XYZ file of C-alpha atoms in Angstrom:
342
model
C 0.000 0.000 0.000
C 1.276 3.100 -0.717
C 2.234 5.740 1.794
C -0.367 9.259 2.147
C 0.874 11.729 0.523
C 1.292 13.525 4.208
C 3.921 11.525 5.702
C 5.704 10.941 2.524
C 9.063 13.589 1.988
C 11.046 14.155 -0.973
C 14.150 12.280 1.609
C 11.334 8.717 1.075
C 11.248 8.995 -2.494
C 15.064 9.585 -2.914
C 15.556 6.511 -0.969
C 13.135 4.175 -2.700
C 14.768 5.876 -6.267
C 18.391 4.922 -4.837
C 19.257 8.721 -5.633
C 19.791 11.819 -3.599
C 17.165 14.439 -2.423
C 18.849 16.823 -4.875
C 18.327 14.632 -8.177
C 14.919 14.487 -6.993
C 14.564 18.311 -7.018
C 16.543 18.071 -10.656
C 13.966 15.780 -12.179
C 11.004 17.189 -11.014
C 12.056 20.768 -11.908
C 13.465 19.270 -15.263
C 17.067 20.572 -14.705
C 20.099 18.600 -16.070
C 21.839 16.619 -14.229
C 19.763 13.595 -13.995
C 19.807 10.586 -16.755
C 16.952 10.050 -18.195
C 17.011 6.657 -16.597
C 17.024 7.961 -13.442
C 14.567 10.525 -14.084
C 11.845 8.056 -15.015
C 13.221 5.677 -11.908
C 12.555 9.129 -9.572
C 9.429 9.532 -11.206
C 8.199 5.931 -10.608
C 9.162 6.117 -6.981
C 6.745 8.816 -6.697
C 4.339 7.459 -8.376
C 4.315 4.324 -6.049
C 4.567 6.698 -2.768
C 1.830 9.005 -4.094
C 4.281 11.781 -3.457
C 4.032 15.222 -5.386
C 6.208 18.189 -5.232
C 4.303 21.068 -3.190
C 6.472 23.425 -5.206
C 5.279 21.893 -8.667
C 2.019 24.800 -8.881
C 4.218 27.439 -7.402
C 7.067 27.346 -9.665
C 4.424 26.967 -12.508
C 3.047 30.177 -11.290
C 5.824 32.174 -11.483
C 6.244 31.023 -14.981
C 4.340 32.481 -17.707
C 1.586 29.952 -18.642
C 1.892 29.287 -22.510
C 0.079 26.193 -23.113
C -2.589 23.940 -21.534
C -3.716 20.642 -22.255
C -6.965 19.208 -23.153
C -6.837 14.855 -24.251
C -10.556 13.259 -25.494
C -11.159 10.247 -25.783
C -13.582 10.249 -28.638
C -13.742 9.041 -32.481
C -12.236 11.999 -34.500
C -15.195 11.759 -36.842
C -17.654 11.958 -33.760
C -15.857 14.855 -32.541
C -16.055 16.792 -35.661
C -19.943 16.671 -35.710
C -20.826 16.874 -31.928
C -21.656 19.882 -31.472
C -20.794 19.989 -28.024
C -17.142 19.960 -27.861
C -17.091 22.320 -30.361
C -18.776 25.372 -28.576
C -17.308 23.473 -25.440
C -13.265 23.780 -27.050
C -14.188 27.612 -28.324
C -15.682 28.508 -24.706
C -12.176 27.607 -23.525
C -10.084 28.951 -26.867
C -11.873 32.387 -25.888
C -10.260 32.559 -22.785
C -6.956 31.035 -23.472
C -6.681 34.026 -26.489
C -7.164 37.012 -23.794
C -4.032 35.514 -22.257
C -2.236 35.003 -25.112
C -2.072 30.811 -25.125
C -2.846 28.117 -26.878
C -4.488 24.944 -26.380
C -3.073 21.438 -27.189
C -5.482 19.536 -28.224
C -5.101 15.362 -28.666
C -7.443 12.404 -29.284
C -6.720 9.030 -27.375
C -8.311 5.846 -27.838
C -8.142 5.024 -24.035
C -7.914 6.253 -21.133
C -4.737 4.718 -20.558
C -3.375 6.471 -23.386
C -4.079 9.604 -22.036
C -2.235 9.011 -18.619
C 1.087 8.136 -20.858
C 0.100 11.332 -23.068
C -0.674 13.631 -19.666
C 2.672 12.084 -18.144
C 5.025 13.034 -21.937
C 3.232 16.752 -21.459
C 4.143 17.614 -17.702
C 7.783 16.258 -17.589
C 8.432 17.548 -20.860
C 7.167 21.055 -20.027
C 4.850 21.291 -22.555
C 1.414 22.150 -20.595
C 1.137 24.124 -17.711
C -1.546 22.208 -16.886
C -4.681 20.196 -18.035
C -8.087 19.997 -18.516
C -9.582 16.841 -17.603
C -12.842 15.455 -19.176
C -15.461 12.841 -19.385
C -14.805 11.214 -16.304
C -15.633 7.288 -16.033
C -16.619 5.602 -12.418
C -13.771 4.390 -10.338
C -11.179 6.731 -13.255
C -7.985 5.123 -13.972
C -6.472 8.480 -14.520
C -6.984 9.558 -10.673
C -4.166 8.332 -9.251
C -1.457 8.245 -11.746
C -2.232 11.887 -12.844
C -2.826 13.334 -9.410
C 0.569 10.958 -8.369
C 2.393 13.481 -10.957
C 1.079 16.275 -9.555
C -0.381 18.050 -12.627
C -2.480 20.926 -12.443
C -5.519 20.377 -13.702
C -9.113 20.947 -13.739
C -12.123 18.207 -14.038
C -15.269 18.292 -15.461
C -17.379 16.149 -13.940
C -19.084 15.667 -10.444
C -16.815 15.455 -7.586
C -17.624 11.721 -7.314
C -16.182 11.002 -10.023
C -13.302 13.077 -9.971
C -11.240 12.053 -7.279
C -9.070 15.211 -5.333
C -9.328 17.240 -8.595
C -10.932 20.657 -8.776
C -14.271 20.354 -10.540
C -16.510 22.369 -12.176
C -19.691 20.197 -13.337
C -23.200 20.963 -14.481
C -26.141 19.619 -12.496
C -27.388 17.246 -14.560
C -29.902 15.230 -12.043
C -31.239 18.020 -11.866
C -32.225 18.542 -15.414
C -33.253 14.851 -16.179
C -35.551 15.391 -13.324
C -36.870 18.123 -14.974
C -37.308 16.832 -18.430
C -39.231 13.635 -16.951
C -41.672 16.017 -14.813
C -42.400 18.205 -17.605
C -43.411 15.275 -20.485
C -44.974 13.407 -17.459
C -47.021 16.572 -17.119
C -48.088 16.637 -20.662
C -49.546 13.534 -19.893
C -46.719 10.618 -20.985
C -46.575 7.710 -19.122
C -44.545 5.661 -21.355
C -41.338 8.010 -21.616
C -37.999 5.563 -22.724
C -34.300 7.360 -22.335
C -31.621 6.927 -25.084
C -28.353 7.409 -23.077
C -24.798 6.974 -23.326
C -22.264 4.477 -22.232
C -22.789 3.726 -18.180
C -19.102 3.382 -17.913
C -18.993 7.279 -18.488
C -20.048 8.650 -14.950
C -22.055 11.707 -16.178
C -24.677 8.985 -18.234
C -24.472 7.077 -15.009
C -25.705 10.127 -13.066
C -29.001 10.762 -15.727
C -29.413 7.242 -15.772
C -30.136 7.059 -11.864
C -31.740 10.443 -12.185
C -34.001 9.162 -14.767
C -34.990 6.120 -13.057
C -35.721 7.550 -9.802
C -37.822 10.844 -10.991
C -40.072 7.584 -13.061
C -40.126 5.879 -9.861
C -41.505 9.216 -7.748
C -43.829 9.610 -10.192
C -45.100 6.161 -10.453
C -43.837 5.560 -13.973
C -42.142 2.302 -15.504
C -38.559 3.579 -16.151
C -36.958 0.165 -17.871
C -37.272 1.727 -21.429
C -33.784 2.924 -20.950
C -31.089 2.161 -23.943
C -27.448 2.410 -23.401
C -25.563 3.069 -26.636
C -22.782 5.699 -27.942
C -23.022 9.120 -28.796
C -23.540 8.832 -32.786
C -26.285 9.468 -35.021
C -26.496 6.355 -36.202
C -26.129 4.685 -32.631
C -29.321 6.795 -31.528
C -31.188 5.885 -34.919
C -30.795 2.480 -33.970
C -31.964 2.982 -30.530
C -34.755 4.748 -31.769
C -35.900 2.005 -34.050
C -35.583 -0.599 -30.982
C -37.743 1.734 -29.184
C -40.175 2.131 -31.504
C -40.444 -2.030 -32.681
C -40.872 -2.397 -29.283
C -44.310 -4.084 -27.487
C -45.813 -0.765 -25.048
C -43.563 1.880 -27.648
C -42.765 4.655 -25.491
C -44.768 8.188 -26.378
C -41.968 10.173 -25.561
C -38.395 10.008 -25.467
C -35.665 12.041 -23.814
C -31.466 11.558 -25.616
C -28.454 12.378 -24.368
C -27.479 14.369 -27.036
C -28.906 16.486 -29.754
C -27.146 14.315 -32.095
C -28.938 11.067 -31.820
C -32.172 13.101 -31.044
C -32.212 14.274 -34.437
C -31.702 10.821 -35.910
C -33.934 9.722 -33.801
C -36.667 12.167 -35.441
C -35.312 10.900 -38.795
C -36.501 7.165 -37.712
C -40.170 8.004 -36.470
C -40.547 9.892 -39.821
C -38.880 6.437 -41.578
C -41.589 4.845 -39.805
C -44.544 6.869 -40.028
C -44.715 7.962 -36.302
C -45.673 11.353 -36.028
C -43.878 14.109 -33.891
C -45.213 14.803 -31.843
C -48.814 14.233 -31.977
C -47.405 10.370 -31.675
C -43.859 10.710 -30.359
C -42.509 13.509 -28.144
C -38.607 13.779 -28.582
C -36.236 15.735 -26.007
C -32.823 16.655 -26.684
C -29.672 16.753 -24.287
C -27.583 19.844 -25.240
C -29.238 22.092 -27.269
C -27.675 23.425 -30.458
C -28.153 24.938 -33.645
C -29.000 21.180 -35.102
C -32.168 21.486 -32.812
C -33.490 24.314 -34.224
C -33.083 23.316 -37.851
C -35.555 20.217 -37.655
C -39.184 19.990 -38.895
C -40.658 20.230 -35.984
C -37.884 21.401 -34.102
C -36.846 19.842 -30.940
C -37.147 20.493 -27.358
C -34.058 20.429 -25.087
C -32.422 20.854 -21.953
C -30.321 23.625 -22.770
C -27.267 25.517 -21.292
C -24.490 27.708 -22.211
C -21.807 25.584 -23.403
C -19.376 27.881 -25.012
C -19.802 30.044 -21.249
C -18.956 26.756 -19.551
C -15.928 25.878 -21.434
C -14.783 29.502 -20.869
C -15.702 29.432 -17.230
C -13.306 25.921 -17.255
C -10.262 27.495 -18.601
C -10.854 30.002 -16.018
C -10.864 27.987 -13.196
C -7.320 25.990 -14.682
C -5.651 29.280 -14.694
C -6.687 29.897 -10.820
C -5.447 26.134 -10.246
C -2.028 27.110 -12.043
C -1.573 30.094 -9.871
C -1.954 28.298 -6.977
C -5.061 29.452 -6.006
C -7.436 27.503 -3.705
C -10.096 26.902 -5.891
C -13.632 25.468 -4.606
C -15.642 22.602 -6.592
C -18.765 23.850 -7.940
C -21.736 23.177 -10.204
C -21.795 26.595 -12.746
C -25.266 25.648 -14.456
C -28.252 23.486 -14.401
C -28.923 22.905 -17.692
C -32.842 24.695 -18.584
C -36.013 22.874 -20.613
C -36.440 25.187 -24.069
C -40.023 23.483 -24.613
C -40.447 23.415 -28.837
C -42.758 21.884 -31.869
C -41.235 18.253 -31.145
C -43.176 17.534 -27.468
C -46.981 17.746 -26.956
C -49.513 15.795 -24.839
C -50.014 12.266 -26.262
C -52.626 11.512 -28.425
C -55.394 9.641 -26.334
């Protein structure tokens, strides 16, 4: 078991590394005199301590701050047509250009990836720090990343995201909301097209959807777990919709699959929504283009990813920086929901 991170002094990891308390300071400032052997040997000593410099944000501080990170793990062609991330990475790009950085931006197929790819960036001075995203339950980036200590921000609840700063929107909230309001309209066969469990902020709608069905006396099994793509959610949609009891409405995790969802009940003949009542995750400029156009739960994304960057730069700095929710995301109520037909 490792040591905390309390008891454990630079003088315990120079020991474990065979080295000196000075080449520890040299390779964890990144000054010659260290091997590059020994470097990564210092490094992994740390690692398995759960030791961290205190000085790391300090000296970073004092530094002008050039560069931050931001690794997804996402499809490249998903990325490119989710609208999301996009107003998501410009929110952040808008903040980063008053201060005269730049983002680095990388894909990774796993998460795993990412820790080697975090790990390259912060010994090889090429972030400041990070901005951590789509957070998965027990994340194997916790305690290698946090190990290293990297400055960095998460998005994502704080039970998800380990001793990281967070900044989160309250989604439970919202898929509370969404439920109440087609339940109110008088649905009682509502189904949920949501993403992978594995990712911790589907997890948290998931729950949220099944207990707000529950409260209000509602069967909440018509729940499909599936990606983020348009063709994932037309698929899901067509389950749905084959289905014995078809639900009246349904609620997506993103405006993506809601809109291929709408393609599918027009495929099929169902109307929308005088047969089908569809409610979109994330509203966007796709959910206004549709005949009928679609409800969402809506929030400012660009203002989030802006109010992120902000928070990383406080982090940097060495600020002590609270975890906090910045937005619930809002229903916008449009053509696509309407009482059921009876």
């Amino acid at each position: 078991m490792s040591a905390s991170i309390e008891r454990v002094t630079i003088k315990d990891v120079a020991a474990a590394a065979g080295v000196s308390k000075g080449a520890v300071s040299l390779a964890f400032n990144h000054k010659p005199g260290v091997s590059e052997a020994t470097r990564e040997r210092i490094f992994a000593a740390a690692r398995q301590l759960g030791w961290a410099p205190n000085s790391s944000a300090r000296s970073l501080s004092r530094q002008s701050v050039d560069t931050v990170g931001l690794a997804i793990c996402r499809p490249a062609r998903l990325l490119g047509l989710e609208p999301f991330y996009m107003e998501f990475i410009s929110g952040i790009e808008s903040v980063l250009a008053e201060r005269n950085c730049s983002l680095l931006l990388r894909l990774v197929g796993s998460l795993d990836e990412e820790v080697r790819l975090q790990e390259s960036w912060w010994r090889e001075r090429q972030i400041a720090g990070s901005i951590l995203v789509d957070f998965h339950q027990d994340d194997p980036r916790i305690g290698p990343l946090s190990s290293l200590g990297l400055p960095a921000v998460a998005v994502g609840h704080p039970t998800l995201t380990g001793g990281f700063p967070s900044v989160w929107t309250d989604d439970a909230t919202a898929v509370a909301e969404a439920v109440r309001y087609l339940a109110a309209l008088g649905h009682r066969r509502i189904a949920r097209v949501g993403g992978p469990t594995g990712l911790g902020h589907s997890a948290i709608r998931a729950d949220a959807f099944g207990e707000t069905m529950s409260d209000l006396g509602l069967d909440g099994s018509m729940h499909v777990e599936t990606g983020f793509s348009g063709e994932e959610g037309a698929r899901a949609t067509r389950s749905l919709l084959l289905s014995d009891g078809r639900p009246t409405a349904i609620v997506y995790d993103n405006d993506l699959m809601a809109v291929a969802g709408l393609g599918v009940a027009a495929e099929m003949g169902v109307s929308v929504p005088e047969e089908l009542s569809l409610l979109a995750w994330d509203d966007s400029q796709l959910c206004r283009l549709t005949h009928p156009t679609l409800s969402a739960m809506s929030h400012d994304v660009h203002g989030f990813g802006a109010q992120v960057a902000g928070v990383l730069f406080d982090v940097i700095a060495g600020r002590d920086v609270a975890s906090r929710p910045v937005a619930t995301p809002s229903l916008v109520p449009r053509a696509s929901t309407a009482p059921p037909r009876s």
